[in-house]
PDB file of C-alpha atoms and ligand atoms in Angstrom:
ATOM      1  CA  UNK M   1     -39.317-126.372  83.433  1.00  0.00           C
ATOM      2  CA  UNK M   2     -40.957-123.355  82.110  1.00  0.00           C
ATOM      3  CA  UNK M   3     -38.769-121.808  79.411  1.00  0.00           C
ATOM      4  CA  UNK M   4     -39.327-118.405  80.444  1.00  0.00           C
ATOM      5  CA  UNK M   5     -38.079-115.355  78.798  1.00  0.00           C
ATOM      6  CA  UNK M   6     -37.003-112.370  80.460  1.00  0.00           C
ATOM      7  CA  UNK M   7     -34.705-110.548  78.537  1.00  0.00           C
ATOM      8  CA  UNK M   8     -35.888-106.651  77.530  1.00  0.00           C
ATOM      9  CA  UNK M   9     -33.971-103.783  76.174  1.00  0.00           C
ATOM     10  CA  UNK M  10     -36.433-101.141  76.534  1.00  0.00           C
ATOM     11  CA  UNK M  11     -37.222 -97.231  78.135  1.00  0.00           C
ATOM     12  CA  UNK M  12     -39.602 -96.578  80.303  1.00  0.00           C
ATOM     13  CA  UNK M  13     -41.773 -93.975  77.749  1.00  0.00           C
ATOM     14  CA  UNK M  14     -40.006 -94.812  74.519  1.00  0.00           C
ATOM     15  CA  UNK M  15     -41.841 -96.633  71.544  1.00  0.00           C
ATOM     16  CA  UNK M  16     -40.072 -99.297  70.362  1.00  0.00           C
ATOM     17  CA  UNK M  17     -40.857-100.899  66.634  1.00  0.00           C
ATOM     18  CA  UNK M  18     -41.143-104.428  67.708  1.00  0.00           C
ATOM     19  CA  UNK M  19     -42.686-106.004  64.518  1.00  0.00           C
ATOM     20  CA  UNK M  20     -43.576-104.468  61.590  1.00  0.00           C
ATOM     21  CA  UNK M  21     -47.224-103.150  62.615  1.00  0.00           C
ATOM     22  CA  UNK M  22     -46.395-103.633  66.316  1.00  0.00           C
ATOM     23  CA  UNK M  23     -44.986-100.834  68.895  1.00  0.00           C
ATOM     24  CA  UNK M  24     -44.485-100.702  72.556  1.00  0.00           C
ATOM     25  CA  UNK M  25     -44.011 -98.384  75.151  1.00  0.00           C
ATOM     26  CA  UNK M  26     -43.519 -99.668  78.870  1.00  0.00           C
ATOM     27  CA  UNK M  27     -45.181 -97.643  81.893  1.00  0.00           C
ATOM     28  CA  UNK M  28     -42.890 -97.008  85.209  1.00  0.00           C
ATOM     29  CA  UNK M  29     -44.975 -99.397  87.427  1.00  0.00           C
ATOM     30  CA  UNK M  30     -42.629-102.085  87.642  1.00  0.00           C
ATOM     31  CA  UNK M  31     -43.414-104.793  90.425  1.00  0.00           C
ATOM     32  CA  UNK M  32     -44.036-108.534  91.373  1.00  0.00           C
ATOM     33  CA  UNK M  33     -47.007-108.777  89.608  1.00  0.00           C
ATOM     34  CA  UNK M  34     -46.159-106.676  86.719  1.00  0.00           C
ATOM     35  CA  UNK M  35     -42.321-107.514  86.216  1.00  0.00           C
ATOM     36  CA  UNK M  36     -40.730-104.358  84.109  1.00  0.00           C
ATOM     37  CA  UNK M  37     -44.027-102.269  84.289  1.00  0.00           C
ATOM     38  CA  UNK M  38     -47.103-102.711  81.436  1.00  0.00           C
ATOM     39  CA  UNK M  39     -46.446-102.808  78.228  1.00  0.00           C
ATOM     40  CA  UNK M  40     -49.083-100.749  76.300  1.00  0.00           C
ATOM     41  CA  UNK M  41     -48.951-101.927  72.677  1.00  0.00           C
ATOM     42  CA  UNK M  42     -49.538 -99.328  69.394  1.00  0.00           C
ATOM     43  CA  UNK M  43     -50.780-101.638  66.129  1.00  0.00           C
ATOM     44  CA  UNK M  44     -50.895-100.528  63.096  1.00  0.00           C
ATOM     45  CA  UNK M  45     -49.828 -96.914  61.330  1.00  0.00           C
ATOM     46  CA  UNK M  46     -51.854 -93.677  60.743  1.00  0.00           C
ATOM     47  CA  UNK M  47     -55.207 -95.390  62.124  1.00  0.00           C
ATOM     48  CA  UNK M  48     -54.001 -96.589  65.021  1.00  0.00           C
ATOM     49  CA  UNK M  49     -55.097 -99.343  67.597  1.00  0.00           C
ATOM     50  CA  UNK M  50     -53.836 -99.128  71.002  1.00  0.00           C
ATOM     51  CA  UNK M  51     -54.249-102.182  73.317  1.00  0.00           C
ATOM     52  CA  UNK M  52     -54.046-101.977  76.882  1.00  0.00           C
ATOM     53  CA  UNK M  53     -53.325 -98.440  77.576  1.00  0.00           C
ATOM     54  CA  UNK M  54     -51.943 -99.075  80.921  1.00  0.00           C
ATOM     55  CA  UNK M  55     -52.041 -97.799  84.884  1.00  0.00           C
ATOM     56  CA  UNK M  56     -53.319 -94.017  85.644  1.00  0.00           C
ATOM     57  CA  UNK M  57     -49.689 -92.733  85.082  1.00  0.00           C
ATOM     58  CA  UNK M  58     -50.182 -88.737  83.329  1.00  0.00           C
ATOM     59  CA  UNK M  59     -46.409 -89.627  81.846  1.00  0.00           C
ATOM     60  CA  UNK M  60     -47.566 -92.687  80.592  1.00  0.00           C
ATOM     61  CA  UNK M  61     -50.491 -91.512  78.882  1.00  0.00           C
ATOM     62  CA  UNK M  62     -48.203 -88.476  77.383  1.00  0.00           C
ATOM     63  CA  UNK M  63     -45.769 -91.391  76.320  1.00  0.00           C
ATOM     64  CA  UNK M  64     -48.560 -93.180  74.195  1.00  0.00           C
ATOM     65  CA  UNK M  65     -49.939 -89.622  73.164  1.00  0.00           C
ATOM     66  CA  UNK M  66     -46.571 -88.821  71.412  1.00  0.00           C
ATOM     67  CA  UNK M  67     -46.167 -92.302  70.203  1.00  0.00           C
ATOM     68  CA  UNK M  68     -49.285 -91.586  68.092  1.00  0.00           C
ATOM     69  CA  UNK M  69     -48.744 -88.109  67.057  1.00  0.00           C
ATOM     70  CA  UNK M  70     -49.759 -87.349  63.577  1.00  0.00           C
ATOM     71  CA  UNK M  71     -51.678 -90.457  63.802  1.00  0.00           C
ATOM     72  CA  UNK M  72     -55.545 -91.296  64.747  1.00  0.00           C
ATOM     73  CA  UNK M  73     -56.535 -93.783  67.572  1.00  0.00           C
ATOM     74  CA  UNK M  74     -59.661 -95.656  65.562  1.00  0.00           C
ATOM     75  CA  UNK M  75     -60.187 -98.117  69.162  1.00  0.00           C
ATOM     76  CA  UNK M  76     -58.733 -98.621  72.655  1.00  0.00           C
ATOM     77  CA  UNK M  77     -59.146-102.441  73.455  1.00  0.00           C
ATOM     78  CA  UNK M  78     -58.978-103.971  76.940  1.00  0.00           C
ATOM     79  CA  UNK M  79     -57.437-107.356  78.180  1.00  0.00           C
ATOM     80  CA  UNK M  80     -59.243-107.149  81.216  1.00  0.00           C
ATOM     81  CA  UNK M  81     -60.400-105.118  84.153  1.00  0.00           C
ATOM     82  CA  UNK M  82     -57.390-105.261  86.573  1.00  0.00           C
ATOM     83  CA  UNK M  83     -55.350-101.760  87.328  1.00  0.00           C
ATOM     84  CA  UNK M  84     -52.251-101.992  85.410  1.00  0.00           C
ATOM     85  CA  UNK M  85     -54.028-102.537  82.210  1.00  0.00           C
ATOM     86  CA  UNK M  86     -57.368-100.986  81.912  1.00  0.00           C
ATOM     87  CA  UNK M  87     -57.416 -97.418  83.820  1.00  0.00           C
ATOM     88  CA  UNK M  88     -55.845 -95.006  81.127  1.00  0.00           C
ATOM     89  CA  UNK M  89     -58.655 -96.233  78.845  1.00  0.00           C
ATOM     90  CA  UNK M  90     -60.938 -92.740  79.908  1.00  0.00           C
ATOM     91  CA  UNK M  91     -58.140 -90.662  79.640  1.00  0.00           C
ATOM     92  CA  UNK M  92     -56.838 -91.895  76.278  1.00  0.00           C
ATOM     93  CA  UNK M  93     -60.772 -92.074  75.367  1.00  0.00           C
ATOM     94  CA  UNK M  94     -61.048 -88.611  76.295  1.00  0.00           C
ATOM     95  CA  UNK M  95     -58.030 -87.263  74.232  1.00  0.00           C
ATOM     96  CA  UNK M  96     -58.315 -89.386  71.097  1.00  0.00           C
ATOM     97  CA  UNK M  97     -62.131 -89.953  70.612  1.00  0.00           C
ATOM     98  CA  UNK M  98     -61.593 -93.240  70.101  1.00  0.00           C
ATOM     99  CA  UNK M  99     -64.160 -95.877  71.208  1.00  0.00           C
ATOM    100  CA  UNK M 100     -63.032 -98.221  73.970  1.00  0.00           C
ATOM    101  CA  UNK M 101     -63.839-102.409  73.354  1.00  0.00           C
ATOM    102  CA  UNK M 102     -63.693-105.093  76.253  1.00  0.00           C
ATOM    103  CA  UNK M 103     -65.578-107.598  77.963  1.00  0.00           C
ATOM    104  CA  UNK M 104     -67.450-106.171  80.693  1.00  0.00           C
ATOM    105  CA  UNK M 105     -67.682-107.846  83.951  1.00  0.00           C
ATOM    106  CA  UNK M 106     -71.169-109.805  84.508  1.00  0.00           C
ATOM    107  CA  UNK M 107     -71.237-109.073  88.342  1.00  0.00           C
ATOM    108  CA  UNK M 108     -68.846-106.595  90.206  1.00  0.00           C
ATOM    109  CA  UNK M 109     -66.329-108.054  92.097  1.00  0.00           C
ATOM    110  CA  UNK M 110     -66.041-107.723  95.613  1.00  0.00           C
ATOM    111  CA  UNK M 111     -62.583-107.283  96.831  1.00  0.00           C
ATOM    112  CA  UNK M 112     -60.623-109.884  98.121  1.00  0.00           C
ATOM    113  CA  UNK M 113     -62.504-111.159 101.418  1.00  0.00           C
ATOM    114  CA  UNK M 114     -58.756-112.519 102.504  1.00  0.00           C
ATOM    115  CA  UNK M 115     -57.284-108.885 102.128  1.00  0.00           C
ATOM    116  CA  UNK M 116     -54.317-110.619  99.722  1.00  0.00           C
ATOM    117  CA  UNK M 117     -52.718-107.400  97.746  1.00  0.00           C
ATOM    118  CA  UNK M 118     -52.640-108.305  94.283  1.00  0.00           C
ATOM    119  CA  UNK M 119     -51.840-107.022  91.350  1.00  0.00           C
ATOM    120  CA  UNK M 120     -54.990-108.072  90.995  1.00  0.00           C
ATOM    121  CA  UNK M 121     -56.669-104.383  92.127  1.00  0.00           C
ATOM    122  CA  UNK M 122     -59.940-104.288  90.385  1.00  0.00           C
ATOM    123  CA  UNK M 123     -60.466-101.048  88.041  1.00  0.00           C
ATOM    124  CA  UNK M 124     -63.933-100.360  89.217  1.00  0.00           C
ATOM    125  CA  UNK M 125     -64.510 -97.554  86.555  1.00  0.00           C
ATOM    126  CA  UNK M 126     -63.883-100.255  83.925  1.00  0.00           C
ATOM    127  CA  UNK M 127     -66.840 -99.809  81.437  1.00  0.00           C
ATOM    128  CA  UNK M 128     -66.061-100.291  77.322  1.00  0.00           C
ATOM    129  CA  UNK M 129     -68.561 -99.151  75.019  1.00  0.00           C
ATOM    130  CA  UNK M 130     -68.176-102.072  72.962  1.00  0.00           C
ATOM    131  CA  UNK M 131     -68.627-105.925  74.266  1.00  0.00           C
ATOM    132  CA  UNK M 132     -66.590-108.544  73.132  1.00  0.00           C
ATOM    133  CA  UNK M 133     -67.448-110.832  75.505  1.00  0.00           C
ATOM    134  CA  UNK M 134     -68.400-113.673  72.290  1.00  0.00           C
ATOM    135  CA  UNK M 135     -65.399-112.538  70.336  1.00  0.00           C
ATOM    136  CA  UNK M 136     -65.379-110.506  67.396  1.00  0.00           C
ATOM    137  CA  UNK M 137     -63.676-108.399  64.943  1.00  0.00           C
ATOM    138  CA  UNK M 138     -61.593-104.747  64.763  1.00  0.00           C
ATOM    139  CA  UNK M 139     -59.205-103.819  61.626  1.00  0.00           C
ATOM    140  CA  UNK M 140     -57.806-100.416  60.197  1.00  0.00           C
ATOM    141  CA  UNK M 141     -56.115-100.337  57.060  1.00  0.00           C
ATOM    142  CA  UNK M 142     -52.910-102.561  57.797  1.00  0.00           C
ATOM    143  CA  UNK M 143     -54.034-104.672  60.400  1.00  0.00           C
ATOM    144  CA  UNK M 144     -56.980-107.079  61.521  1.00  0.00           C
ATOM    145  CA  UNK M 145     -57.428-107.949  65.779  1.00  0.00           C
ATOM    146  CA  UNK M 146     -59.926-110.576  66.340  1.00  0.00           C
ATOM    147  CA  UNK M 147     -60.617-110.411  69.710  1.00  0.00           C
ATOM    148  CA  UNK M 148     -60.058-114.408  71.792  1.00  0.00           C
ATOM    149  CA  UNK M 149     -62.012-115.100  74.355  1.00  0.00           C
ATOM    150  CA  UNK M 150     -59.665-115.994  77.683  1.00  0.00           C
ATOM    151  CA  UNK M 151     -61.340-116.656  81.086  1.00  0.00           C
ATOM    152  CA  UNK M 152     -59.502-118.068  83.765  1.00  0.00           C
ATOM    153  CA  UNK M 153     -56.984-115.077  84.660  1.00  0.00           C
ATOM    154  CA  UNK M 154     -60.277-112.818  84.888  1.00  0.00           C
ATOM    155  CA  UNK M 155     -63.484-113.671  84.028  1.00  0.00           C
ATOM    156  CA  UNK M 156     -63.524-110.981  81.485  1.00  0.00           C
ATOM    157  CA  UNK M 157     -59.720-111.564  79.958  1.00  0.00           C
ATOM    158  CA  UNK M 158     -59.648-111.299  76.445  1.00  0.00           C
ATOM    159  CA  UNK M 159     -56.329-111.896  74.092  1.00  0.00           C
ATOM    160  CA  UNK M 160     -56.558-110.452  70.833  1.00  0.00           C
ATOM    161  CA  UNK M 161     -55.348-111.802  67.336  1.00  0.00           C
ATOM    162  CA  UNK M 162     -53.189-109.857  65.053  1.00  0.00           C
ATOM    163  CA  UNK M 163     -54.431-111.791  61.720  1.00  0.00           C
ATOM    164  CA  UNK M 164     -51.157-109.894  59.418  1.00  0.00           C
ATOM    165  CA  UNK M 165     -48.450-111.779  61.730  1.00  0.00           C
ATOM    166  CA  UNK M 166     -50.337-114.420  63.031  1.00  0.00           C
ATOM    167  CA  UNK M 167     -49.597-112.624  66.602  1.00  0.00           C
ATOM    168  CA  UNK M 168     -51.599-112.932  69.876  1.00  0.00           C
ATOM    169  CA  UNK M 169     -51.518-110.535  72.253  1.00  0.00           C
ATOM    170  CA  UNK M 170     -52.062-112.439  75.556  1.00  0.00           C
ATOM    171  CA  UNK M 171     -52.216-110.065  78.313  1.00  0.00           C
ATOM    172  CA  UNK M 172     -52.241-111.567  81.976  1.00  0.00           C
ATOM    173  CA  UNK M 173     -53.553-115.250  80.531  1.00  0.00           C
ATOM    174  CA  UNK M 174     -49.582-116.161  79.067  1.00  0.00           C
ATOM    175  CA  UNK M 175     -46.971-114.539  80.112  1.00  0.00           C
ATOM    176  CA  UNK M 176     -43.548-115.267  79.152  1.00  0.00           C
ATOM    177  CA  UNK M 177     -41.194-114.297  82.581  1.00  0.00           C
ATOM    178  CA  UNK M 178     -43.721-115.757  84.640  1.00  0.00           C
ATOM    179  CA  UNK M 179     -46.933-118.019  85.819  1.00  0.00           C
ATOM    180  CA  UNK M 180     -50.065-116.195  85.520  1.00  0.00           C
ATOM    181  CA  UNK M 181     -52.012-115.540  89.057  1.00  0.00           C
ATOM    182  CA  UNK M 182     -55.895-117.519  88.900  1.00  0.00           C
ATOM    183  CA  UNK M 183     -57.099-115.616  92.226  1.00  0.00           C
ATOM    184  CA  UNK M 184     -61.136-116.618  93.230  1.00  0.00           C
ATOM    185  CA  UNK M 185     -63.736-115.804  92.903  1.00  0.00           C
ATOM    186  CA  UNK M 186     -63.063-113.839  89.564  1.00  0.00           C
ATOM    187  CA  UNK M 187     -60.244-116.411  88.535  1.00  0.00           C
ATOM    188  CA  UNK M 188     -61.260-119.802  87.617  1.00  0.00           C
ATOM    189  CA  UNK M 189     -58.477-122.360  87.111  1.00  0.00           C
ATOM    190  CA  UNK M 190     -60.920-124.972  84.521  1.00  0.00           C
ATOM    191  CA  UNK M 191     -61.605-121.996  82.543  1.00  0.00           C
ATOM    192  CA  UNK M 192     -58.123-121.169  82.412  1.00  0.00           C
ATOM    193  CA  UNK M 193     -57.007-124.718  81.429  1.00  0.00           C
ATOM    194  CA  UNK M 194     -59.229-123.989  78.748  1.00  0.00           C
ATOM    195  CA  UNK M 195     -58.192-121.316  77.539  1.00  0.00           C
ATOM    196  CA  UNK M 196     -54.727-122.163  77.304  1.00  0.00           C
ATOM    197  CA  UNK M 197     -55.536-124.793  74.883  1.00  0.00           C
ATOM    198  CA  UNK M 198     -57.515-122.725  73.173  1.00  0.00           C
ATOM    199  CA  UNK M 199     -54.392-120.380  72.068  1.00  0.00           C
ATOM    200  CA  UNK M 200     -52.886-123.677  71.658  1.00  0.00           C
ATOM    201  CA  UNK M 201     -55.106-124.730  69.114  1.00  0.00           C
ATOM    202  CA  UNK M 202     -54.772-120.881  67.547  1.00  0.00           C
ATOM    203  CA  UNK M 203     -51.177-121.999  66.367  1.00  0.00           C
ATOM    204  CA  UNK M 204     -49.670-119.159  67.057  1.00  0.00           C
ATOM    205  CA  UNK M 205     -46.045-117.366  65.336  1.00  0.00           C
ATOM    206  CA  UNK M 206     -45.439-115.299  68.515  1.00  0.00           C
ATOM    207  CA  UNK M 207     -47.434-114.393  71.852  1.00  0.00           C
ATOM    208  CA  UNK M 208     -47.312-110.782  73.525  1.00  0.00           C
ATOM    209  CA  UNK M 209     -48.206-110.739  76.576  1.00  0.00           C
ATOM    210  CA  UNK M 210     -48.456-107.019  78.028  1.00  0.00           C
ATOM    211  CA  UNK M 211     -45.756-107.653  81.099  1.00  0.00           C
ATOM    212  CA  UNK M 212     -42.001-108.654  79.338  1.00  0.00           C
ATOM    213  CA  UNK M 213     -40.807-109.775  76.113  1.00  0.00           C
ATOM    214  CA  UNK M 214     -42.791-111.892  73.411  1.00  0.00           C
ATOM    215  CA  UNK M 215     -42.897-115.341  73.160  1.00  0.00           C
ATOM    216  CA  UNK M 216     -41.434-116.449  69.839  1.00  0.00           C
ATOM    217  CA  UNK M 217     -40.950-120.512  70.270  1.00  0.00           C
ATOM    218  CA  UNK M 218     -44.312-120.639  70.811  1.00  0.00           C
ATOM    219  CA  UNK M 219     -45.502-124.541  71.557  1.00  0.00           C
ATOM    220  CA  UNK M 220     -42.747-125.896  73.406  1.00  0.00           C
ATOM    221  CA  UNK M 221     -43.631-122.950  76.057  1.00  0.00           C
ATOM    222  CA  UNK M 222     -47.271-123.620  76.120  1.00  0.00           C
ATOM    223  CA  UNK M 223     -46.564-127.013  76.448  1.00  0.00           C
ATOM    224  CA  UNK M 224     -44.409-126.699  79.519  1.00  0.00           C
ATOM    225  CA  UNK M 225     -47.162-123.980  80.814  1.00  0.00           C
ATOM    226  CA  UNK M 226     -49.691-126.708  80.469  1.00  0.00           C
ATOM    227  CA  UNK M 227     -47.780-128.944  82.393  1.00  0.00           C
ATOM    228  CA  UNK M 228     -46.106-126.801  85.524  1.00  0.00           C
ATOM    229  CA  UNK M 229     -50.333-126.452  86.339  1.00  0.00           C
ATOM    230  CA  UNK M 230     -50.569-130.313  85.441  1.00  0.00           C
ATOM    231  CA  UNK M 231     -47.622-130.715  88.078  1.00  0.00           C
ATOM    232  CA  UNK M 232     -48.590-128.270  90.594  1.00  0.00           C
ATOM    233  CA  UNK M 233     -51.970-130.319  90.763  1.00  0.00           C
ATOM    234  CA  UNK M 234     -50.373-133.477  90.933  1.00  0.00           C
ATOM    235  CA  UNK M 235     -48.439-132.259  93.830  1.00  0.00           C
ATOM    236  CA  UNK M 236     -51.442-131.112  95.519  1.00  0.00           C
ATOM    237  CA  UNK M 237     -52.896-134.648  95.407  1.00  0.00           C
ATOM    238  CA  UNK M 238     -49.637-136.344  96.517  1.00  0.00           C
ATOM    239  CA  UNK M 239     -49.501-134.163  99.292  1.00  0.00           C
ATOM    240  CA  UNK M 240     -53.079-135.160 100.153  1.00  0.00           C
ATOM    241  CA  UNK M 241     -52.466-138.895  99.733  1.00  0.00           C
ATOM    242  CA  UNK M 242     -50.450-138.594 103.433  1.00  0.00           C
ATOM    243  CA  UNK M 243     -52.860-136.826 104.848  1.00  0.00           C
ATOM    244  CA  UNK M 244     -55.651-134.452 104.958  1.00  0.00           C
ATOM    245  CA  UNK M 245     -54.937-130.516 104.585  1.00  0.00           C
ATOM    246  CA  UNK M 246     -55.480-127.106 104.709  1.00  0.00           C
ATOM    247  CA  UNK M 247     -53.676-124.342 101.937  1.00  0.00           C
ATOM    248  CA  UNK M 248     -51.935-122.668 104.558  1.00  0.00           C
ATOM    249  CA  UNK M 249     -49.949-125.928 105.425  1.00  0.00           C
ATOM    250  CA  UNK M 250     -49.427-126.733 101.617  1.00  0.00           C
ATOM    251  CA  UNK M 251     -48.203-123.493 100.465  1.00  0.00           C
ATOM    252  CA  UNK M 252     -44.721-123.207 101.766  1.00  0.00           C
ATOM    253  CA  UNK M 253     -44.448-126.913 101.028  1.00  0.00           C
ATOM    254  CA  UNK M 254     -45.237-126.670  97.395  1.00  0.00           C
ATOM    255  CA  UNK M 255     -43.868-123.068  96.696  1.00  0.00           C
ATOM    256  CA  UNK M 256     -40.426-123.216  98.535  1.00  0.00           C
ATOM    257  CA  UNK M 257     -38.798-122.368  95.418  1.00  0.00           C
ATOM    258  CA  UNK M 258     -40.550-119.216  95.067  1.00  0.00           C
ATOM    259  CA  UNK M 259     -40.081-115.857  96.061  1.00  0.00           C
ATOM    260  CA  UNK M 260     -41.915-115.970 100.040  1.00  0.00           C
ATOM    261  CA  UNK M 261     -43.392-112.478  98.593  1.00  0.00           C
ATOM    262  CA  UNK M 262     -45.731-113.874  95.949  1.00  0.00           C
ATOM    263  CA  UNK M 263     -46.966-117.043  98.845  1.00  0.00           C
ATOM    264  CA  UNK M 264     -50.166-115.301  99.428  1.00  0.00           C
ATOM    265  CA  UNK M 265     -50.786-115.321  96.072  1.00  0.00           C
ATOM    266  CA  UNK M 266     -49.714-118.764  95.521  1.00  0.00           C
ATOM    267  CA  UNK M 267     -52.356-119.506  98.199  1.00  0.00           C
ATOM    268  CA  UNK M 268     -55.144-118.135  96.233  1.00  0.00           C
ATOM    269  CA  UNK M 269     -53.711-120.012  93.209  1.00  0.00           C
ATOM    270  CA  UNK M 270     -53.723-123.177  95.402  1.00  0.00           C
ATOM    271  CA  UNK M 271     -57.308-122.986  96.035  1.00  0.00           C
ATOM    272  CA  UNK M 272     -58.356-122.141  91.853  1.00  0.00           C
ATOM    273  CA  UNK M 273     -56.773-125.442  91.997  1.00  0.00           C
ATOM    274  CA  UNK M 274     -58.601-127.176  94.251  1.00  0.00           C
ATOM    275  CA  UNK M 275     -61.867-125.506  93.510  1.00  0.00           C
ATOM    276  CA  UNK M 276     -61.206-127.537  89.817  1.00  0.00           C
ATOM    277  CA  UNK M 277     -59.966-130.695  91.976  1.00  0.00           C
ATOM    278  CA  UNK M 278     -62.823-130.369  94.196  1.00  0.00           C
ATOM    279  CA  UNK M 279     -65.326-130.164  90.916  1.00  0.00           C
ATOM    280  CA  UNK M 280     -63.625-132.942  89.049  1.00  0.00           C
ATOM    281  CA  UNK M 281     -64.683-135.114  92.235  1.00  0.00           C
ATOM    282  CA  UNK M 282     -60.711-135.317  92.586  1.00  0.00           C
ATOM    283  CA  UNK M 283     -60.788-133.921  96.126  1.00  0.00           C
ATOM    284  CA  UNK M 284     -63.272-133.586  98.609  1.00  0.00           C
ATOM    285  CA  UNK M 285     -64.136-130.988 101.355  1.00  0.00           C
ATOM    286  CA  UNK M 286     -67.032-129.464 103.532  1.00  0.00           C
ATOM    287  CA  UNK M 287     -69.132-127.159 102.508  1.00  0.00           C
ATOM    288  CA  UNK M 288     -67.992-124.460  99.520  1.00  0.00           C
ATOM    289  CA  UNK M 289     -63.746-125.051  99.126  1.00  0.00           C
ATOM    290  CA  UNK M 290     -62.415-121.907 100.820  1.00  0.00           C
ATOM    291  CA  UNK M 291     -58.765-120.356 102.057  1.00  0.00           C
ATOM    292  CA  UNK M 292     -59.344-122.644 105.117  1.00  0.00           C
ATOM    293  CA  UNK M 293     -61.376-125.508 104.262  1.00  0.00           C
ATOM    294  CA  UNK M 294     -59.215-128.711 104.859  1.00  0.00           C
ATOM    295  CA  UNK M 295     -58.862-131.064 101.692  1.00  0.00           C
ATOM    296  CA  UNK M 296     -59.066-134.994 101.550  1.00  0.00           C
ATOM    297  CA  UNK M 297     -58.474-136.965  98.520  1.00  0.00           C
ATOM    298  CA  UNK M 298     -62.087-137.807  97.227  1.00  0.00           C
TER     299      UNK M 298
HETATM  300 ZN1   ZN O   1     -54.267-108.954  85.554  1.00  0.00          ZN
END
């Protein structure tokens, strides 16, 4: 079992001190994809960084705006692309000045051909002016982000390291009150894999992702994320080993213990699964895996 953590005493529009160069104010867009709403985090004091600014809310950009009054924005940095994190990046660009950094997507991506609603809308105006696609480095005069390459969630995610507290701010890739959705074609479940053991290997103090509370106990949680995919895969190829099958047929099977709501989107996490199954020679299928391909063990 995932040791999830849920608990939150927050506001929606108050900054909270969370850590000692750490604030956070939560946007009103609460949801099944974004549990209490986006949590836009403030680092630093006086020159300010402000990572993931959030939805297009105009009360949540005047919530960050006061956070920071009396203080200077010096960069705007980006997760990813999706529309609860990225779209208040103009807006807060246009107020403050300050540059915005993020991996920009390599191709644009077409929306979902199976019409799933996702969190997952696509911010099509997403465009930093600074790549960090290969990693790199932003500081101010109390803090240090190194930006952590992340793929798997997006093909553009990006965490970000906060060198002073040995912090990572995770966005979508970890979260702590839930599994992250890997939705293709942008998702990619091997590239996720990896990048969950590459914040393993970061060794960690405490993750932040930007939906719910931070994760303090750090490695027993990524080990038991590591293993709920190693078990949902395992379950895929037990349920294969009776007979040959399609995700539609699997899905209420394998997710009966979760909320019917999020089932579509367990079906486009089924197949990032199977589209690493199906490339690990693990399972077979005709032609490119799809929604509605059927599966065979290979
Ligand atoms: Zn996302």
């Amino acid at each position: 079992m995932i040791p999830y953590v849920r608990d939150l005493d927050f506001e929606y529009g108050r900054a909270d001190q969370v850590s000692p160069l750490i604030r956070r104010v939560i946007a009103r867009n609460p949801g099944p994809f974004t549990y209490l709403g986006t949590g836009t985090y403030i680092i630093g004091h006086g020159e300010v960084a402000v990572i993931d600014p959030g939805p297009a809310l105009a009360e949540h950009l005047d919530a960050i705006l006061a956070a920071v009054a009396g203080e200077r924005v010096t960069a705007i940095l980006l997760t990813h692309h999706h529309s609860d994190h990225s779209p208040l990046a103009g807006p807060l660009k246009a107020r403050t000045r300050a540059p915005v950094y993020g991996c920009p997507l390599a191709a644009p991506v077409a929306d979902d051909p199976s019409a799933v609603r996702m969190e997952a809308d696509h911010d099509q105006a997403f465009a930093p002016d600074f790549e960090l696609c290969a990693g790199g480095r932003i500081a101010g005069p109390d803090w240090t982000l190194e930006a952590i390459p992340t793929p798997g969630h997006t093909s553009n995610h990006i965490s970000y390291a906060l060198e002073e507290e040995n912090a990572l701010f995770t966005g979508d890739h970890i979260m702590g009150w839930s599994t992250t959705i890997i939705a293709p074609p942008d998702g990619d479940m091997t590239a996720y894999m990896a990048s969950l053991e590459r914040v393993r290997a970061g060794g960690y103090a405490t993750l932040w992702p930007t939906h719910g509370p931070p994760v303090r106990d750090v490695a027993p949680f990524l080990d038991a994320y590591v293993a709920h995919r190693l078990e949902r895969q395992a379950q895929i190829l037990r349920a294969l080993e009776t007979a040959p099958a399609r995700i539609p047929d699997l899905v209420p099977q394998l997710y009966a213990d979760v909320d019917p709501r999020l089932h579509p989107a367990a079906a486009r996490s089924m197949l990032a699964a199977m589209i690493d199954l199906v490339r690990r020679g693990l399972v077979r299928t005709e032609g490119d895996p799809g929604p509605a391909s059927e599966y065979r063990l290979g």
